[in-house]
Amino acid sequence: MAEQQTGGLARVLVVEDDRELGQLLVRLFRGAGYAADHATDGQAGLHRALTRTYDVLIIDRGLPAVEGLDLLKRLRRAGVTTPALVLTALGTVHDRVAGLDGGAEDYLVKPFEVAELLARVRVILRRRPASELAVGERVFDLLSRAVRGPDGEEVTLSGRESDLLRLFAEHPERAFSRSEIVARVFPDTTGDALVDTYVHYLRRKLGASVVTTVRGTGYRLGPS
């Protein structure tokens, strides 16, 4: 099984306009223990990468709507630091250098071996920074989804509770509106009632002050 991240499985976004190849890659990653999504053009990939949390991006270079390297540059300018592996039929040294200079962590030329692709993704995941975030005086372990206090006591969160706390903990000074939280944490739901429900769950498990209500805006990380 792939290394666990905030919601359980490591999350991969495949941005590939060849539907057959894209669907094959999604099945490949899911079979290897990852959670995987597929976007069929650069615009859809940009939207998903900006509004959802992923651990690795697999980006085809020759995309319609927004070309692969342009997509990657836009994400980097927007502050998205998710590591990316670029797939392409362009295999010259100049092309590989352009991909790496464009913000990719790795570059794989088509056709490629499945085993090599999976190995490169595992390497990218191992290079990620330490998987802990500060929540007041407590430590939030993204892999185990446990919040550990100074006394060593741990509270384990569900996948969605963990996703919500991660959003707040990664941006401790920022207040998020309910609509922003829905887009980033609960993209498969409509309306924002679920946000209030999961804020309530976090407060019940971690204390009322773990999330602060910002009047007229929404919620942000609070003292805990």
mmCIF file with all atom_site columns, C-alpha atoms in Angstrom:
data_model
loop_
_atom_site.group_PDB
_atom_site.id
_atom_site.type_symbol
_atom_site.label_atom_id
_atom_site.label_alt_id
_atom_site.label_comp_id
_atom_site.label_asym_id
_atom_site.label_entity_id
_atom_site.label_seq_id
_atom_site.pdbx_PDB_ins_code
_atom_site.Cartn_x
_atom_site.Cartn_y
_atom_site.Cartn_z
_atom_site.occupancy
_atom_site.B_iso_or_equiv
_atom_site.pdbx_formal_charge
_atom_site.auth_seq_id
_atom_site.auth_comp_id
_atom_site.auth_asym_id
_atom_site.auth_atom_id
_atom_site.pdbx_PDB_model_num
ATOM 1   C CA . MET A 1 1   ? 0.000   0.000  0.000   1.00 0.00 ? 1   MET A CA 1
ATOM 2   C CA . ALA A 1 2   ? 1.223   3.514  -0.798  1.00 0.00 ? 2   ALA A CA 1
ATOM 3   C CA . GLU A 1 3   ? 2.530   5.612  2.056   1.00 0.00 ? 3   GLU A CA 1
ATOM 4   C CA . GLN A 1 4   ? -0.343  7.182  3.936   1.00 0.00 ? 4   GLN A CA 1
ATOM 5   C CA . GLN A 1 5   ? -1.005  10.902 3.846   1.00 0.00 ? 5   GLN A CA 1
ATOM 6   C CA . THR A 1 6   ? -3.658  13.096 5.400   1.00 0.00 ? 6   THR A CA 1
ATOM 7   C CA . GLY A 1 7   ? -6.779  11.306 4.163   1.00 0.00 ? 7   GLY A CA 1
ATOM 8   C CA . GLY A 1 8   ? -5.284  7.811  4.293   1.00 0.00 ? 8   GLY A CA 1
ATOM 9   C CA . LEU A 1 9   ? -3.739  7.002  0.876   1.00 0.00 ? 9   LEU A CA 1
ATOM 10  C CA . ALA A 1 10  ? -1.207  9.149  -0.957  1.00 0.00 ? 10  ALA A CA 1
ATOM 11  C CA . ARG A 1 11  ? -3.100  11.213 -3.545  1.00 0.00 ? 11  ARG A CA 1
ATOM 12  C CA . VAL A 1 12  ? -2.063  11.404 -7.192  1.00 0.00 ? 12  VAL A CA 1
ATOM 13  C CA . LEU A 1 13  ? -3.482  13.689 -9.879  1.00 0.00 ? 13  LEU A CA 1
ATOM 14  C CA . VAL A 1 14  ? -2.927  12.447 -13.436 1.00 0.00 ? 14  VAL A CA 1
ATOM 15  C CA . VAL A 1 15  ? -3.258  15.210 -16.060 1.00 0.00 ? 15  VAL A CA 1
ATOM 16  C CA . GLU A 1 16  ? -3.266  13.367 -19.397 1.00 0.00 ? 16  GLU A CA 1
ATOM 17  C CA . ASP A 1 17  ? -5.335  14.173 -22.501 1.00 0.00 ? 17  ASP A CA 1
ATOM 18  C CA . ASP A 1 18  ? -5.065  10.643 -23.901 1.00 0.00 ? 18  ASP A CA 1
ATOM 19  C CA . ARG A 1 19  ? -8.126  9.217  -22.153 1.00 0.00 ? 19  ARG A CA 1
ATOM 20  C CA . GLU A 1 20  ? -7.083  5.607  -22.558 1.00 0.00 ? 20  GLU A CA 1
ATOM 21  C CA . LEU A 1 21  ? -3.615  6.244  -21.121 1.00 0.00 ? 21  LEU A CA 1
ATOM 22  C CA . GLY A 1 22  ? -4.981  8.496  -18.394 1.00 0.00 ? 22  GLY A CA 1
ATOM 23  C CA . GLN A 1 23  ? -7.508  5.893  -17.265 1.00 0.00 ? 23  GLN A CA 1
ATOM 24  C CA . LEU A 1 24  ? -4.827  3.196  -17.414 1.00 0.00 ? 24  LEU A CA 1
ATOM 25  C CA . LEU A 1 25  ? -2.568  5.292  -15.158 1.00 0.00 ? 25  LEU A CA 1
ATOM 26  C CA . VAL A 1 26  ? -5.403  5.890  -12.700 1.00 0.00 ? 26  VAL A CA 1
ATOM 27  C CA . ARG A 1 27  ? -6.047  2.140  -12.502 1.00 0.00 ? 27  ARG A CA 1
ATOM 28  C CA . LEU A 1 28  ? -2.319  1.563  -12.117 1.00 0.00 ? 28  LEU A CA 1
ATOM 29  C CA . PHE A 1 29  ? -1.993  3.959  -9.203  1.00 0.00 ? 29  PHE A CA 1
ATOM 30  C CA . ARG A 1 30  ? -5.143  2.729  -7.500  1.00 0.00 ? 30  ARG A CA 1
ATOM 31  C CA . GLY A 1 31  ? -3.940  -0.848 -7.888  1.00 0.00 ? 31  GLY A CA 1
ATOM 32  C CA . ALA A 1 32  ? -0.653  0.174  -6.255  1.00 0.00 ? 32  ALA A CA 1
ATOM 33  C CA . GLY A 1 33  ? -2.497  1.590  -3.239  1.00 0.00 ? 33  GLY A CA 1
ATOM 34  C CA . TYR A 1 34  ? -2.837  5.267  -4.157  1.00 0.00 ? 34  TYR A CA 1
ATOM 35  C CA . ALA A 1 35  ? -5.906  7.472  -4.421  1.00 0.00 ? 35  ALA A CA 1
ATOM 36  C CA . ALA A 1 36  ? -5.908  8.820  -7.993  1.00 0.00 ? 36  ALA A CA 1
ATOM 37  C CA . ASP A 1 37  ? -7.865  11.381 -10.032 1.00 0.00 ? 37  ASP A CA 1
ATOM 38  C CA . HIS A 1 38  ? -7.734  12.081 -13.771 1.00 0.00 ? 38  HIS A CA 1
ATOM 39  C CA . ALA A 1 39  ? -7.958  15.444 -15.572 1.00 0.00 ? 39  ALA A CA 1
ATOM 40  C CA . THR A 1 40  ? -8.124  15.356 -19.379 1.00 0.00 ? 40  THR A CA 1
ATOM 41  C CA . ASP A 1 41  ? -6.722  18.805 -20.202 1.00 0.00 ? 41  ASP A CA 1
ATOM 42  C CA . GLY A 1 42  ? -4.570  21.523 -18.684 1.00 0.00 ? 42  GLY A CA 1
ATOM 43  C CA . GLN A 1 43  ? -7.458  23.728 -17.603 1.00 0.00 ? 43  GLN A CA 1
ATOM 44  C CA . ALA A 1 44  ? -9.145  20.904 -15.708 1.00 0.00 ? 44  ALA A CA 1
ATOM 45  C CA . GLY A 1 45  ? -5.814  19.917 -14.185 1.00 0.00 ? 45  GLY A CA 1
ATOM 46  C CA . LEU A 1 46  ? -5.177  23.493 -13.076 1.00 0.00 ? 46  LEU A CA 1
ATOM 47  C CA . HIS A 1 47  ? -8.580  23.681 -11.411 1.00 0.00 ? 47  HIS A CA 1
ATOM 48  C CA . ARG A 1 48  ? -8.164  20.389 -9.571  1.00 0.00 ? 48  ARG A CA 1
ATOM 49  C CA . ALA A 1 49  ? -4.630  21.147 -8.394  1.00 0.00 ? 49  ALA A CA 1
ATOM 50  C CA . LEU A 1 50  ? -5.704  24.575 -7.120  1.00 0.00 ? 50  LEU A CA 1
ATOM 51  C CA . THR A 1 51  ? -8.812  23.389 -5.302  1.00 0.00 ? 51  THR A CA 1
ATOM 52  C CA . ARG A 1 52  ? -7.812  19.960 -3.971  1.00 0.00 ? 52  ARG A CA 1
ATOM 53  C CA . THR A 1 53  ? -4.865  18.570 -2.047  1.00 0.00 ? 53  THR A CA 1
ATOM 54  C CA . TYR A 1 54  ? -2.556  16.091 -3.775  1.00 0.00 ? 54  TYR A CA 1
ATOM 55  C CA . ASP A 1 55  ? 0.771   14.518 -2.874  1.00 0.00 ? 55  ASP A CA 1
ATOM 56  C CA . VAL A 1 56  ? 2.078   14.048 -6.434  1.00 0.00 ? 56  VAL A CA 1
ATOM 57  C CA . LEU A 1 57  ? 1.129   15.501 -9.823  1.00 0.00 ? 57  LEU A CA 1
ATOM 58  C CA . ILE A 1 58  ? 1.665   13.461 -13.008 1.00 0.00 ? 58  ILE A CA 1
ATOM 59  C CA . ILE A 1 59  ? 1.502   15.965 -15.888 1.00 0.00 ? 59  ILE A CA 1
ATOM 60  C CA . ASP A 1 60  ? 1.651   15.229 -19.605 1.00 0.00 ? 60  ASP A CA 1
ATOM 61  C CA . ARG A 1 61  ? 3.556   17.936 -21.412 1.00 0.00 ? 61  ARG A CA 1
ATOM 62  C CA . GLY A 1 62  ? 1.457   18.070 -24.592 1.00 0.00 ? 62  GLY A CA 1
ATOM 63  C CA . LEU A 1 63  ? -1.889  19.075 -23.080 1.00 0.00 ? 63  LEU A CA 1
ATOM 64  C CA . PRO A 1 64  ? -4.739  20.981 -24.745 1.00 0.00 ? 64  PRO A CA 1
ATOM 65  C CA . ALA A 1 65  ? -6.135  24.191 -23.196 1.00 0.00 ? 65  ALA A CA 1
ATOM 66  C CA . VAL A 1 66  ? -3.061  24.769 -21.011 1.00 0.00 ? 66  VAL A CA 1
ATOM 67  C CA . GLU A 1 67  ? 0.258   23.165 -22.021 1.00 0.00 ? 67  GLU A CA 1
ATOM 68  C CA . GLY A 1 68  ? 1.903   20.983 -19.357 1.00 0.00 ? 68  GLY A CA 1
ATOM 69  C CA . LEU A 1 69  ? 4.862   23.209 -18.466 1.00 0.00 ? 69  LEU A CA 1
ATOM 70  C CA . ASP A 1 70  ? 2.652   26.294 -18.552 1.00 0.00 ? 70  ASP A CA 1
ATOM 71  C CA . LEU A 1 71  ? 0.251   24.518 -16.176 1.00 0.00 ? 71  LEU A CA 1
ATOM 72  C CA . LEU A 1 72  ? 3.123   23.744 -13.830 1.00 0.00 ? 72  LEU A CA 1
ATOM 73  C CA . LYS A 1 73  ? 4.405   27.335 -13.917 1.00 0.00 ? 73  LYS A CA 1
ATOM 74  C CA . ARG A 1 74  ? 0.923   28.674 -13.120 1.00 0.00 ? 74  ARG A CA 1
ATOM 75  C CA . LEU A 1 75  ? 0.650   26.323 -10.152 1.00 0.00 ? 75  LEU A CA 1
ATOM 76  C CA . ARG A 1 76  ? 4.052   27.371 -8.823  1.00 0.00 ? 76  ARG A CA 1
ATOM 77  C CA . ARG A 1 77  ? 3.130   31.061 -9.180  1.00 0.00 ? 77  ARG A CA 1
ATOM 78  C CA . ALA A 1 78  ? -0.083  30.337 -7.261  1.00 0.00 ? 78  ALA A CA 1
ATOM 79  C CA . GLY A 1 79  ? 1.935   28.848 -4.406  1.00 0.00 ? 79  GLY A CA 1
ATOM 80  C CA . VAL A 1 80  ? 1.141   25.183 -5.101  1.00 0.00 ? 80  VAL A CA 1
ATOM 81  C CA . THR A 1 81  ? 4.286   23.260 -4.145  1.00 0.00 ? 81  THR A CA 1
ATOM 82  C CA . THR A 1 82  ? 2.995   19.733 -4.784  1.00 0.00 ? 82  THR A CA 1
ATOM 83  C CA . PRO A 1 83  ? 5.845   17.794 -6.435  1.00 0.00 ? 83  PRO A CA 1
ATOM 84  C CA . ALA A 1 84  ? 5.335   17.011 -10.112 1.00 0.00 ? 84  ALA A CA 1
ATOM 85  C CA . LEU A 1 85  ? 6.557   14.399 -12.565 1.00 0.00 ? 85  LEU A CA 1
ATOM 86  C CA . VAL A 1 86  ? 6.279   15.408 -16.224 1.00 0.00 ? 86  VAL A CA 1
ATOM 87  C CA . LEU A 1 87  ? 5.477   12.771 -18.851 1.00 0.00 ? 87  LEU A CA 1
ATOM 88  C CA . THR A 1 88  ? 6.387   13.547 -22.441 1.00 0.00 ? 88  THR A CA 1
ATOM 89  C CA . ALA A 1 89  ? 7.374   12.169 -25.813 1.00 0.00 ? 89  ALA A CA 1
ATOM 90  C CA . LEU A 1 90  ? 10.033  14.903 -26.006 1.00 0.00 ? 90  LEU A CA 1
ATOM 91  C CA . GLY A 1 91  ? 13.225  13.327 -24.758 1.00 0.00 ? 91  GLY A CA 1
ATOM 92  C CA . THR A 1 92  ? 16.150  15.554 -25.727 1.00 0.00 ? 92  THR A CA 1
ATOM 93  C CA . VAL A 1 93  ? 18.437  16.995 -23.068 1.00 0.00 ? 93  VAL A CA 1
ATOM 94  C CA . HIS A 1 94  ? 17.029  20.457 -23.844 1.00 0.00 ? 94  HIS A CA 1
ATOM 95  C CA . ASP A 1 95  ? 13.472  19.193 -23.257 1.00 0.00 ? 95  ASP A CA 1
ATOM 96  C CA . ARG A 1 96  ? 14.387  17.523 -19.964 1.00 0.00 ? 96  ARG A CA 1
ATOM 97  C CA . VAL A 1 97  ? 16.163  20.648 -18.741 1.00 0.00 ? 97  VAL A CA 1
ATOM 98  C CA . ALA A 1 98  ? 13.132  22.765 -19.706 1.00 0.00 ? 98  ALA A CA 1
ATOM 99  C CA . GLY A 1 99  ? 10.877  20.475 -17.708 1.00 0.00 ? 99  GLY A CA 1
ATOM 100 C CA . LEU A 1 100 ? 13.060  20.555 -14.607 1.00 0.00 ? 100 LEU A CA 1
ATOM 101 C CA . ASP A 1 101 ? 13.575  24.310 -14.859 1.00 0.00 ? 101 ASP A CA 1
ATOM 102 C CA . GLY A 1 102 ? 9.815   24.679 -15.269 1.00 0.00 ? 102 GLY A CA 1
ATOM 103 C CA . GLY A 1 103 ? 9.224   23.378 -11.754 1.00 0.00 ? 103 GLY A CA 1
ATOM 104 C CA . ALA A 1 104 ? 9.088   19.592 -12.160 1.00 0.00 ? 104 ALA A CA 1
ATOM 105 C CA . GLU A 1 105 ? 10.810  17.300 -9.679  1.00 0.00 ? 105 GLU A CA 1
ATOM 106 C CA . ASP A 1 106 ? 11.232  14.572 -12.288 1.00 0.00 ? 106 ASP A CA 1
ATOM 107 C CA . TYR A 1 107 ? 10.808  13.984 -16.024 1.00 0.00 ? 107 TYR A CA 1
ATOM 108 C CA . LEU A 1 108 ? 9.931   10.658 -17.696 1.00 0.00 ? 108 LEU A CA 1
ATOM 109 C CA . VAL A 1 109 ? 9.983   10.079 -21.447 1.00 0.00 ? 109 VAL A CA 1
ATOM 110 C CA . LYS A 1 110 ? 7.257   8.056  -23.193 1.00 0.00 ? 110 LYS A CA 1
ATOM 111 C CA . PRO A 1 111 ? 7.088   5.146  -23.690 1.00 0.00 ? 111 PRO A CA 1
ATOM 112 C CA . PHE A 1 112 ? 8.029   4.205  -20.154 1.00 0.00 ? 112 PHE A CA 1
ATOM 113 C CA . GLU A 1 113 ? 7.952   1.138  -17.970 1.00 0.00 ? 113 GLU A CA 1
ATOM 114 C CA . VAL A 1 114 ? 5.228   1.027  -15.322 1.00 0.00 ? 114 VAL A CA 1
ATOM 115 C CA . ALA A 1 115 ? 7.677   -0.184 -12.689 1.00 0.00 ? 115 ALA A CA 1
ATOM 116 C CA . GLU A 1 116 ? 9.934   2.822  -13.317 1.00 0.00 ? 116 GLU A CA 1
ATOM 117 C CA . LEU A 1 117 ? 7.043   5.287  -13.050 1.00 0.00 ? 117 LEU A CA 1
ATOM 118 C CA . LEU A 1 118 ? 5.935   3.822  -9.725  1.00 0.00 ? 118 LEU A CA 1
ATOM 119 C CA . ALA A 1 119 ? 9.524   3.812  -8.448  1.00 0.00 ? 119 ALA A CA 1
ATOM 120 C CA . ARG A 1 120 ? 9.981   7.477  -9.337  1.00 0.00 ? 120 ARG A CA 1
ATOM 121 C CA . VAL A 1 121 ? 6.754   8.397  -7.563  1.00 0.00 ? 121 VAL A CA 1
ATOM 122 C CA . ARG A 1 122 ? 7.920   6.537  -4.450  1.00 0.00 ? 122 ARG A CA 1
ATOM 123 C CA . VAL A 1 123 ? 11.174  8.512  -4.544  1.00 0.00 ? 123 VAL A CA 1
ATOM 124 C CA . ILE A 1 124 ? 9.247   11.791 -4.831  1.00 0.00 ? 124 ILE A CA 1
ATOM 125 C CA . LEU A 1 125 ? 7.116   10.881 -1.822  1.00 0.00 ? 125 LEU A CA 1
ATOM 126 C CA . ARG A 1 126 ? 10.191  9.995  0.240   1.00 0.00 ? 126 ARG A CA 1
ATOM 127 C CA . ARG A 1 127 ? 11.652  13.425 -0.490  1.00 0.00 ? 127 ARG A CA 1
ATOM 128 C CA . ARG A 1 128 ? 8.659   15.238 0.988   1.00 0.00 ? 128 ARG A CA 1
ATOM 129 C CA . PRO A 1 129 ? 9.223   17.363 4.085   1.00 0.00 ? 129 PRO A CA 1
ATOM 130 C CA . ALA A 1 130 ? 8.511   16.033 7.564   1.00 0.00 ? 130 ALA A CA 1
ATOM 131 C CA . SER A 1 131 ? 4.877   15.049 7.828   1.00 0.00 ? 131 SER A CA 1
ATOM 132 C CA . GLU A 1 132 ? 4.021   16.988 10.986  1.00 0.00 ? 132 GLU A CA 1
ATOM 133 C CA . LEU A 1 133 ? 2.315   20.328 11.519  1.00 0.00 ? 133 LEU A CA 1
ATOM 134 C CA . ALA A 1 134 ? 2.017   22.499 14.610  1.00 0.00 ? 134 ALA A CA 1
ATOM 135 C CA . VAL A 1 135 ? -1.453  23.001 16.094  1.00 0.00 ? 135 VAL A CA 1
ATOM 136 C CA . GLY A 1 136 ? -0.845  25.355 18.990  1.00 0.00 ? 136 GLY A CA 1
ATOM 137 C CA . GLU A 1 137 ? 1.258   23.424 21.492  1.00 0.00 ? 137 GLU A CA 1
ATOM 138 C CA . ARG A 1 138 ? 0.273   20.139 19.900  1.00 0.00 ? 138 ARG A CA 1
ATOM 139 C CA . VAL A 1 139 ? 1.728   18.237 16.939  1.00 0.00 ? 139 VAL A CA 1
ATOM 140 C CA . PHE A 1 140 ? -0.428  16.951 14.089  1.00 0.00 ? 140 PHE A CA 1
ATOM 141 C CA . ASP A 1 141 ? 0.987   13.828 12.399  1.00 0.00 ? 141 ASP A CA 1
ATOM 142 C CA . LEU A 1 142 ? -0.315  13.742 8.832   1.00 0.00 ? 142 LEU A CA 1
ATOM 143 C CA . LEU A 1 143 ? 0.481   10.077 8.303   1.00 0.00 ? 143 LEU A CA 1
ATOM 144 C CA . SER A 1 144 ? -1.210  8.653  11.388  1.00 0.00 ? 144 SER A CA 1
ATOM 145 C CA . ARG A 1 145 ? -3.868  11.433 11.527  1.00 0.00 ? 145 ARG A CA 1
ATOM 146 C CA . ALA A 1 146 ? -3.100  11.792 15.252  1.00 0.00 ? 146 ALA A CA 1
ATOM 147 C CA . VAL A 1 147 ? -2.814  15.030 17.219  1.00 0.00 ? 147 VAL A CA 1
ATOM 148 C CA . ARG A 1 148 ? -0.311  14.676 20.059  1.00 0.00 ? 148 ARG A CA 1
ATOM 149 C CA . GLY A 1 149 ? -0.264  16.970 23.085  1.00 0.00 ? 149 GLY A CA 1
ATOM 150 C CA . PRO A 1 150 ? 2.735   18.023 25.214  1.00 0.00 ? 150 PRO A CA 1
ATOM 151 C CA . ASP A 1 151 ? 1.841   15.269 27.683  1.00 0.00 ? 151 ASP A CA 1
ATOM 152 C CA . GLY A 1 152 ? 2.021   12.639 24.933  1.00 0.00 ? 152 GLY A CA 1
ATOM 153 C CA . GLU A 1 153 ? -1.728  12.070 24.798  1.00 0.00 ? 153 GLU A CA 1
ATOM 154 C CA . GLU A 1 154 ? -2.968  11.421 21.272  1.00 0.00 ? 154 GLU A CA 1
ATOM 155 C CA . VAL A 1 155 ? -6.300  12.019 19.594  1.00 0.00 ? 155 VAL A CA 1
ATOM 156 C CA . THR A 1 156 ? -6.899  10.265 16.270  1.00 0.00 ? 156 THR A CA 1
ATOM 157 C CA . LEU A 1 157 ? -8.940  12.024 13.591  1.00 0.00 ? 157 LEU A CA 1
ATOM 158 C CA . SER A 1 158 ? -11.044 10.648 10.769  1.00 0.00 ? 158 SER A CA 1
ATOM 159 C CA . GLY A 1 159 ? -9.951  11.248 7.187   1.00 0.00 ? 159 GLY A CA 1
ATOM 160 C CA . ARG A 1 160 ? -12.141 14.294 6.640   1.00 0.00 ? 160 ARG A CA 1
ATOM 161 C CA . GLU A 1 161 ? -11.409 15.734 10.072  1.00 0.00 ? 161 GLU A CA 1
ATOM 162 C CA . SER A 1 162 ? -7.735  15.367 9.224   1.00 0.00 ? 162 SER A CA 1
ATOM 163 C CA . ASP A 1 163 ? -8.180  17.050 5.826   1.00 0.00 ? 163 ASP A CA 1
ATOM 164 C CA . LEU A 1 164 ? -9.910  20.013 7.454   1.00 0.00 ? 164 LEU A CA 1
ATOM 165 C CA . LEU A 1 165 ? -7.348  20.420 10.220  1.00 0.00 ? 165 LEU A CA 1
ATOM 166 C CA . ARG A 1 166 ? -4.527  20.151 7.698   1.00 0.00 ? 166 ARG A CA 1
ATOM 167 C CA . LEU A 1 167 ? -5.981  23.037 5.690   1.00 0.00 ? 167 LEU A CA 1
ATOM 168 C CA . PHE A 1 168 ? -6.067  25.251 8.781   1.00 0.00 ? 168 PHE A CA 1
ATOM 169 C CA . ALA A 1 169 ? -2.671  24.127 10.104  1.00 0.00 ? 169 ALA A CA 1
ATOM 170 C CA . GLU A 1 170 ? -0.910  24.730 6.786   1.00 0.00 ? 170 GLU A CA 1
ATOM 171 C CA . HIS A 1 171 ? -2.257  28.310 6.714   1.00 0.00 ? 171 HIS A CA 1
ATOM 172 C CA . PRO A 1 172 ? -2.456  29.249 10.419  1.00 0.00 ? 172 PRO A CA 1
ATOM 173 C CA . GLU A 1 173 ? -2.948  32.987 9.847   1.00 0.00 ? 173 GLU A CA 1
ATOM 174 C CA . ARG A 1 174 ? -5.562  32.690 7.129   1.00 0.00 ? 174 ARG A CA 1
ATOM 175 C CA . ALA A 1 175 ? -9.332  32.613 7.525   1.00 0.00 ? 175 ALA A CA 1
ATOM 176 C CA . PHE A 1 176 ? -11.202 30.446 5.014   1.00 0.00 ? 176 PHE A CA 1
ATOM 177 C CA . SER A 1 177 ? -14.781 30.999 3.905   1.00 0.00 ? 177 SER A CA 1
ATOM 178 C CA . ARG A 1 178 ? -17.137 28.046 3.974   1.00 0.00 ? 178 ARG A CA 1
ATOM 179 C CA . SER A 1 179 ? -17.204 27.947 0.169   1.00 0.00 ? 179 SER A CA 1
ATOM 180 C CA . GLU A 1 180 ? -13.386 27.792 0.042   1.00 0.00 ? 180 GLU A CA 1
ATOM 181 C CA . ILE A 1 181 ? -13.384 24.949 2.553   1.00 0.00 ? 181 ILE A CA 1
ATOM 182 C CA . VAL A 1 182 ? -15.974 23.036 0.545   1.00 0.00 ? 182 VAL A CA 1
ATOM 183 C CA . ALA A 1 183 ? -13.870 23.407 -2.616  1.00 0.00 ? 183 ALA A CA 1
ATOM 184 C CA . ARG A 1 184 ? -10.642 22.300 -0.930  1.00 0.00 ? 184 ARG A CA 1
ATOM 185 C CA . VAL A 1 185 ? -11.802 19.687 1.556   1.00 0.00 ? 185 VAL A CA 1
ATOM 186 C CA . PHE A 1 186 ? -15.302 18.515 0.558   1.00 0.00 ? 186 PHE A CA 1
ATOM 187 C CA . PRO A 1 187 ? -15.380 18.845 -3.267  1.00 0.00 ? 187 PRO A CA 1
ATOM 188 C CA . ASP A 1 188 ? -17.810 15.944 -3.578  1.00 0.00 ? 188 ASP A CA 1
ATOM 189 C CA . THR A 1 189 ? -20.573 17.706 -1.664  1.00 0.00 ? 189 THR A CA 1
ATOM 190 C CA . THR A 1 190 ? -22.919 20.627 -2.302  1.00 0.00 ? 190 THR A CA 1
ATOM 191 C CA . GLY A 1 191 ? -23.700 23.376 0.165   1.00 0.00 ? 191 GLY A CA 1
ATOM 192 C CA . ASP A 1 192 ? -21.605 24.297 3.166   1.00 0.00 ? 192 ASP A CA 1
ATOM 193 C CA . ALA A 1 193 ? -23.458 22.653 6.054   1.00 0.00 ? 193 ALA A CA 1
ATOM 194 C CA . LEU A 1 194 ? -20.839 19.907 6.156   1.00 0.00 ? 194 LEU A CA 1
ATOM 195 C CA . VAL A 1 195 ? -18.190 22.490 7.055   1.00 0.00 ? 195 VAL A CA 1
ATOM 196 C CA . ASP A 1 196 ? -19.956 23.448 10.277  1.00 0.00 ? 196 ASP A CA 1
ATOM 197 C CA . THR A 1 197 ? -20.458 19.783 11.108  1.00 0.00 ? 197 THR A CA 1
ATOM 198 C CA . TYR A 1 198 ? -16.761 18.946 10.812  1.00 0.00 ? 198 TYR A CA 1
ATOM 199 C CA . VAL A 1 199 ? -15.685 22.081 12.664  1.00 0.00 ? 199 VAL A CA 1
ATOM 200 C CA . HIS A 1 200 ? -17.942 20.836 15.465  1.00 0.00 ? 200 HIS A CA 1
ATOM 201 C CA . TYR A 1 201 ? -16.266 17.402 15.322  1.00 0.00 ? 201 TYR A CA 1
ATOM 202 C CA . LEU A 1 202 ? -12.794 18.954 15.570  1.00 0.00 ? 202 LEU A CA 1
ATOM 203 C CA . ARG A 1 203 ? -13.823 21.104 18.512  1.00 0.00 ? 203 ARG A CA 1
ATOM 204 C CA . ARG A 1 204 ? -15.393 18.140 20.252  1.00 0.00 ? 204 ARG A CA 1
ATOM 205 C CA . LYS A 1 205 ? -12.193 16.094 19.895  1.00 0.00 ? 205 LYS A CA 1
ATOM 206 C CA . LEU A 1 206 ? -9.552  18.805 20.349  1.00 0.00 ? 206 LEU A CA 1
ATOM 207 C CA . GLY A 1 207 ? -11.265 21.541 22.336  1.00 0.00 ? 207 GLY A CA 1
ATOM 208 C CA . ALA A 1 208 ? -13.459 24.485 21.434  1.00 0.00 ? 208 ALA A CA 1
ATOM 209 C CA . SER A 1 209 ? -10.535 26.819 20.716  1.00 0.00 ? 209 SER A CA 1
ATOM 210 C CA . VAL A 1 210 ? -8.824  24.640 18.100  1.00 0.00 ? 210 VAL A CA 1
ATOM 211 C CA . VAL A 1 211 ? -10.818 26.399 15.352  1.00 0.00 ? 211 VAL A CA 1
ATOM 212 C CA . THR A 1 212 ? -11.737 30.079 15.600  1.00 0.00 ? 212 THR A CA 1
ATOM 213 C CA . THR A 1 213 ? -14.872 31.520 14.010  1.00 0.00 ? 213 THR A CA 1
ATOM 214 C CA . VAL A 1 214 ? -14.073 34.708 12.092  1.00 0.00 ? 214 VAL A CA 1
ATOM 215 C CA . ARG A 1 215 ? -17.236 36.770 11.961  1.00 0.00 ? 215 ARG A CA 1
ATOM 216 C CA . GLY A 1 216 ? -18.334 37.537 8.407   1.00 0.00 ? 216 GLY A CA 1
ATOM 217 C CA . THR A 1 217 ? -15.629 35.312 6.877   1.00 0.00 ? 217 THR A CA 1
ATOM 218 C CA . GLY A 1 218 ? -15.539 31.724 8.110   1.00 0.00 ? 218 GLY A CA 1
ATOM 219 C CA . TYR A 1 219 ? -12.963 29.789 10.119  1.00 0.00 ? 219 TYR A CA 1
ATOM 220 C CA . ARG A 1 220 ? -9.249  29.686 10.830  1.00 0.00 ? 220 ARG A CA 1
ATOM 221 C CA . LEU A 1 221 ? -6.887  27.785 13.112  1.00 0.00 ? 221 LEU A CA 1
ATOM 222 C CA . GLY A 1 222 ? -7.256  28.955 16.685  1.00 0.00 ? 222 GLY A CA 1
ATOM 223 C CA . PRO A 1 223 ? -5.240  28.658 19.874  1.00 0.00 ? 223 PRO A CA 1
ATOM 224 C CA . SER A 1 224 ? -5.287  25.190 21.365  1.00 0.00 ? 224 SER A CA 1
#
